[in-house]
Amino acid sequence: MPRTGFQDQLETLREDVVRLGDLVVLRLRMGLNALDRQDHELAWEVIDGDDEINRLYLDLERDCIDLLALQQPVAGDLRLVAASFKVITDLERIGDLAANLGEYALYADRDVFADVDLRALGRHATGMVEDALAAYETADPAACEALADRDADLDAACERASERVVRDLIETELPDDADTEEVELLLQEVSRVLLTIRDLERVGDHAVNVAARTLYMVESDDRLIE
């Protein structure tokens, strides 16, 4: 790979990472909509679409390796490539979590825990991913640091939601003639709601990871990297 055009290649890498991120955010929104509406067709679209995210991830991984091996970048250029390598991994994992939402949507019965606002948790998590991507695209260190505080808010909201599900389960009064199948269906729904809450909390964690790698890329500051 010739050295000529190296800066153009770095800019293309940055643009392609953002393009992958935009697709992941779209799939995340689709997964949340599928869950909210119990829309099986949309759920399958999200599940099947994970293959496209995986292919784009592998393409970008190869681009990063080629840049490292053939251009041997240093200083800020090296941090950009290394950070992008890490960011695409977090984006691919968010894509997996979006596919999980599609899976949950195939079986969910939201009426059981109507008071648990999964939609609000989803908006919070999705907004964090969008803002982390914007921080990466514009190399904004202040936006990166703000993500950590928002993640604490999301963690607290997820914890409250999980407690609400468990409390509702304890207080649920099944009819005296409830059979084993009814109990099993209730427990499956509890499990799906708790898994959904956990996955949305993990989306927030990945958004913070994107911000942490971006902060290191911009300022060599590793305070947010765990």
Short mmCIF file of C-alpha atoms in Angstrom, two decimals:
data_model
loop_
_atom_site.label_atom_id
_atom_site.label_comp_id
_atom_site.label_asym_id
_atom_site.label_seq_id
_atom_site.Cartn_x
_atom_site.Cartn_y
_atom_site.Cartn_z
CA MET A 1 0.00 0.00 0.00
CA PRO A 2 1.67 3.27 -1.05
CA ARG A 3 2.20 5.99 1.53
CA THR A 4 0.57 8.48 -0.85
CA GLY A 5 -3.00 9.11 0.22
CA PHE A 6 -2.44 7.83 3.75
CA GLN A 7 -4.39 10.68 5.31
CA ASP A 8 -7.22 10.00 2.86
CA GLN A 9 -7.23 6.37 3.99
CA LEU A 10 -7.47 7.43 7.62
CA GLU A 11 -10.37 9.72 6.84
CA THR A 12 -12.08 6.93 4.90
CA LEU A 13 -11.60 4.63 7.90
CA ARG A 14 -13.20 7.19 10.19
CA GLU A 15 -16.15 7.63 7.79
CA ASP A 16 -16.63 3.88 7.44
CA VAL A 17 -16.63 3.40 11.23
CA VAL A 18 -19.34 6.05 11.54
CA ARG A 19 -21.28 4.36 8.73
CA LEU A 20 -21.16 1.06 10.62
CA GLY A 21 -22.26 2.90 13.77
CA ASP A 22 -25.22 4.46 11.98
CA LEU A 23 -26.33 1.02 10.81
CA VAL A 24 -25.99 -0.39 14.32
CA VAL A 25 -28.08 2.46 15.76
CA LEU A 26 -30.73 1.81 13.08
CA ARG A 27 -30.86 -1.89 13.99
CA LEU A 28 -31.03 -1.01 17.68
CA ARG A 29 -34.02 1.25 17.04
CA MET A 30 -35.66 -1.44 14.91
CA GLY A 31 -35.13 -4.01 17.67
CA LEU A 32 -36.74 -1.71 20.22
CA ASN A 33 -39.67 -1.02 17.88
CA ALA A 34 -40.12 -4.73 17.25
CA LEU A 35 -40.19 -5.37 20.99
CA ASP A 36 -42.53 -2.46 21.67
CA ARG A 37 -45.02 -3.47 18.97
CA GLN A 38 -44.42 -7.24 19.18
CA ASP A 39 -43.76 -6.97 15.45
CA HIS A 40 -42.40 -10.35 14.34
CA GLU A 41 -41.62 -9.28 10.77
CA LEU A 42 -39.49 -6.40 12.00
CA ALA A 43 -37.89 -8.66 14.60
CA TRP A 44 -36.75 -11.11 11.91
CA GLU A 45 -35.40 -8.20 9.86
CA VAL A 46 -33.19 -7.20 12.79
CA ILE A 47 -32.07 -10.78 13.46
CA ASP A 48 -31.25 -11.49 9.81
CA GLY A 49 -29.57 -8.08 9.45
CA ASP A 50 -26.90 -8.99 11.97
CA ASP A 51 -25.00 -10.80 9.21
CA GLU A 52 -24.56 -7.49 7.35
CA ILE A 53 -23.14 -5.85 10.49
CA ASN A 54 -20.74 -8.76 10.96
CA ARG A 55 -19.54 -8.51 7.34
CA LEU A 56 -18.91 -4.75 7.64
CA TYR A 57 -17.10 -5.33 10.93
CA LEU A 58 -14.78 -7.90 9.34
CA ASP A 59 -14.10 -5.56 6.39
CA LEU A 60 -13.15 -2.74 8.75
CA GLU A 61 -11.05 -5.06 10.90
CA ARG A 62 -9.10 -6.01 7.78
CA ASP A 63 -8.69 -2.34 6.85
CA CYS A 64 -7.26 -1.57 10.30
CA ILE A 65 -4.83 -4.47 10.12
CA ASP A 66 -3.68 -3.40 6.65
CA LEU A 67 -3.11 0.17 7.81
CA LEU A 68 -1.12 -1.00 10.83
CA ALA A 69 0.96 -3.50 8.86
CA LEU A 70 1.59 -1.56 5.68
CA GLN A 71 1.64 2.08 6.80
CA GLN A 72 3.07 1.64 10.31
CA PRO A 73 1.34 4.77 11.63
CA VAL A 74 2.73 6.63 14.64
CA ALA A 75 1.46 9.10 17.27
CA GLY A 76 -2.03 10.47 16.52
CA ASP A 77 -2.42 8.38 13.37
CA LEU A 78 -1.63 5.20 15.30
CA ARG A 79 -4.13 6.14 18.01
CA LEU A 80 -6.81 6.72 15.36
CA VAL A 81 -6.32 3.28 13.83
CA ALA A 82 -6.03 1.53 17.20
CA ALA A 83 -9.10 3.32 18.58
CA SER A 84 -11.10 2.53 15.45
CA PHE A 85 -10.16 -1.13 15.80
CA LYS A 86 -11.62 -1.15 19.32
CA VAL A 87 -14.66 0.98 18.42
CA ILE A 88 -15.80 -1.39 15.67
CA THR A 89 -15.65 -4.28 18.15
CA ASP A 90 -18.02 -2.43 20.48
CA LEU A 91 -20.30 -1.55 17.58
CA GLU A 92 -20.44 -5.18 16.43
CA ARG A 93 -21.42 -6.23 19.96
CA ILE A 94 -24.16 -3.60 20.09
CA GLY A 95 -25.39 -5.11 16.83
CA ASP A 96 -25.54 -8.50 18.59
CA LEU A 97 -27.57 -6.94 21.40
CA ALA A 98 -29.97 -5.42 18.85
CA ALA A 99 -30.43 -8.91 17.39
CA ASN A 100 -31.17 -10.14 20.93
CA LEU A 101 -33.99 -7.59 21.14
CA GLY A 102 -35.39 -9.06 17.95
CA GLU A 103 -35.26 -12.53 19.53
CA TYR A 104 -37.06 -11.32 22.65
CA ALA A 105 -39.71 -9.62 20.48
CA LEU A 106 -40.67 -12.97 18.95
CA TYR A 107 -41.95 -14.24 22.30
CA ALA A 108 -42.55 -11.19 24.47
CA ASP A 109 -45.83 -10.35 26.13
CA ARG A 110 -45.38 -6.77 27.30
CA ASP A 111 -48.74 -6.69 29.07
CA VAL A 112 -47.30 -8.77 31.91
CA PHE A 113 -44.94 -5.99 33.05
CA ALA A 114 -46.54 -2.89 31.52
CA ASP A 115 -45.14 -0.62 34.25
CA VAL A 116 -41.54 -1.36 33.27
CA ASP A 117 -40.66 1.30 30.70
CA LEU A 118 -38.27 -0.59 28.44
CA ARG A 119 -38.85 2.01 25.75
CA ALA A 120 -37.38 4.77 27.94
CA LEU A 121 -34.36 2.62 28.79
CA GLY A 122 -33.92 1.94 25.10
CA ARG A 123 -34.04 5.64 24.21
CA HIS A 124 -31.43 6.39 26.86
CA ALA A 125 -29.09 3.63 25.63
CA THR A 126 -29.57 4.48 21.95
CA GLY A 127 -28.92 8.16 22.60
CA MET A 128 -25.65 7.27 24.30
CA VAL A 129 -24.50 5.29 21.26
CA GLU A 130 -25.43 8.13 18.92
CA ASP A 131 -23.55 10.67 21.02
CA ALA A 132 -20.51 8.41 21.38
CA LEU A 133 -20.40 8.08 17.61
CA ALA A 134 -20.70 11.84 17.19
CA ALA A 135 -17.82 12.31 19.65
CA TYR A 136 -15.71 9.86 17.63
CA GLU A 137 -16.58 11.55 14.35
CA THR A 138 -15.83 15.07 15.59
CA ALA A 139 -13.02 14.10 18.03
CA ASP A 140 -14.80 15.83 20.91
CA PRO A 141 -13.20 15.04 24.32
CA ALA A 142 -15.84 16.89 26.38
CA ALA A 143 -18.61 14.77 24.86
CA CYS A 144 -16.64 11.63 25.70
CA GLU A 145 -16.42 12.52 29.39
CA ALA A 146 -20.14 13.34 29.56
CA LEU A 147 -20.98 9.78 28.48
CA ALA A 148 -19.64 8.32 31.71
CA ASP A 149 -22.14 10.28 33.82
CA ARG A 150 -25.03 9.28 31.57
CA ASP A 151 -24.02 5.64 31.90
CA ALA A 152 -24.34 5.90 35.67
CA ASP A 153 -27.89 7.20 35.16
CA LEU A 154 -28.70 4.31 32.83
CA ASP A 155 -27.27 1.76 35.26
CA ALA A 156 -29.42 3.17 38.06
CA ALA A 157 -32.56 3.14 35.88
CA CYS A 158 -31.87 -0.47 34.83
CA GLU A 159 -31.41 -1.50 38.44
CA ARG A 160 -34.73 0.10 39.41
CA ALA A 161 -36.47 -1.61 36.50
CA SER A 162 -35.07 -5.02 37.46
CA GLU A 163 -36.18 -4.53 41.06
CA ARG A 164 -39.66 -3.61 39.83
CA VAL A 165 -39.90 -6.82 37.79
CA VAL A 166 -38.84 -8.96 40.74
CA ARG A 167 -41.22 -7.14 43.09
CA ASP A 168 -44.11 -7.56 40.65
CA LEU A 169 -43.30 -11.25 40.31
CA ILE A 170 -43.38 -11.71 44.08
CA GLU A 171 -46.71 -9.90 44.28
CA THR A 172 -48.26 -11.76 41.34
CA GLU A 173 -51.20 -13.85 42.45
CA LEU A 174 -51.75 -16.81 40.21
CA PRO A 175 -55.20 -18.41 40.16
CA ASP A 176 -55.60 -21.45 42.39
CA ASP A 177 -56.06 -23.64 39.35
CA ALA A 178 -52.95 -22.32 37.56
CA ASP A 179 -51.16 -25.18 35.88
CA THR A 180 -47.47 -25.79 35.34
CA GLU A 181 -47.60 -24.34 31.84
CA GLU A 182 -48.97 -21.00 33.09
CA VAL A 183 -46.26 -20.74 35.74
CA GLU A 184 -43.61 -21.61 33.18
CA LEU A 185 -44.86 -18.93 30.76
CA LEU A 186 -44.76 -16.31 33.51
CA LEU A 187 -41.20 -17.23 34.46
CA GLN A 188 -40.13 -17.12 30.81
CA GLU A 189 -41.56 -13.61 30.50
CA VAL A 190 -39.74 -12.51 33.65
CA SER A 191 -36.52 -13.88 32.22
CA ARG A 192 -37.01 -12.08 28.89
CA VAL A 193 -37.72 -8.73 30.54
CA LEU A 194 -34.69 -9.05 32.83
CA LEU A 195 -32.49 -10.03 29.87
CA THR A 196 -33.77 -7.03 27.90
CA ILE A 197 -32.90 -4.69 30.78
CA ARG A 198 -29.46 -6.28 31.10
CA ASP A 199 -28.80 -5.95 27.35
CA LEU A 200 -29.79 -2.26 27.31
CA GLU A 201 -27.44 -1.65 30.23
CA ARG A 202 -24.70 -3.37 28.21
CA VAL A 203 -25.44 -1.11 25.22
CA GLY A 204 -24.64 1.83 27.50
CA ASP A 205 -21.39 0.17 28.55
CA HIS A 206 -20.34 -0.25 24.93
CA ALA A 207 -21.19 3.41 24.23
CA VAL A 208 -18.86 4.41 27.08
CA ASN A 209 -16.17 2.15 25.60
CA VAL A 210 -16.49 4.01 22.29
CA ALA A 211 -16.16 7.31 24.15
CA ALA A 212 -13.19 6.02 26.16
CA ARG A 213 -11.29 4.96 23.05
CA THR A 214 -12.14 8.25 21.38
CA LEU A 215 -10.83 10.24 24.35
CA TYR A 216 -7.59 8.28 24.19
CA MET A 217 -7.44 8.81 20.43
CA VAL A 218 -7.84 12.57 20.77
CA GLU A 219 -5.86 13.36 23.92
CA SER A 220 -3.92 10.21 24.88
CA ASP A 221 -6.14 10.20 27.97
CA ASP A 222 -6.94 6.70 29.25
CA ARG A 223 -9.05 7.69 32.30
CA LEU A 224 -12.24 6.18 30.85
CA ILE A 225 -10.63 2.94 29.70
CA GLU A 226 -11.39 0.13 32.15
#
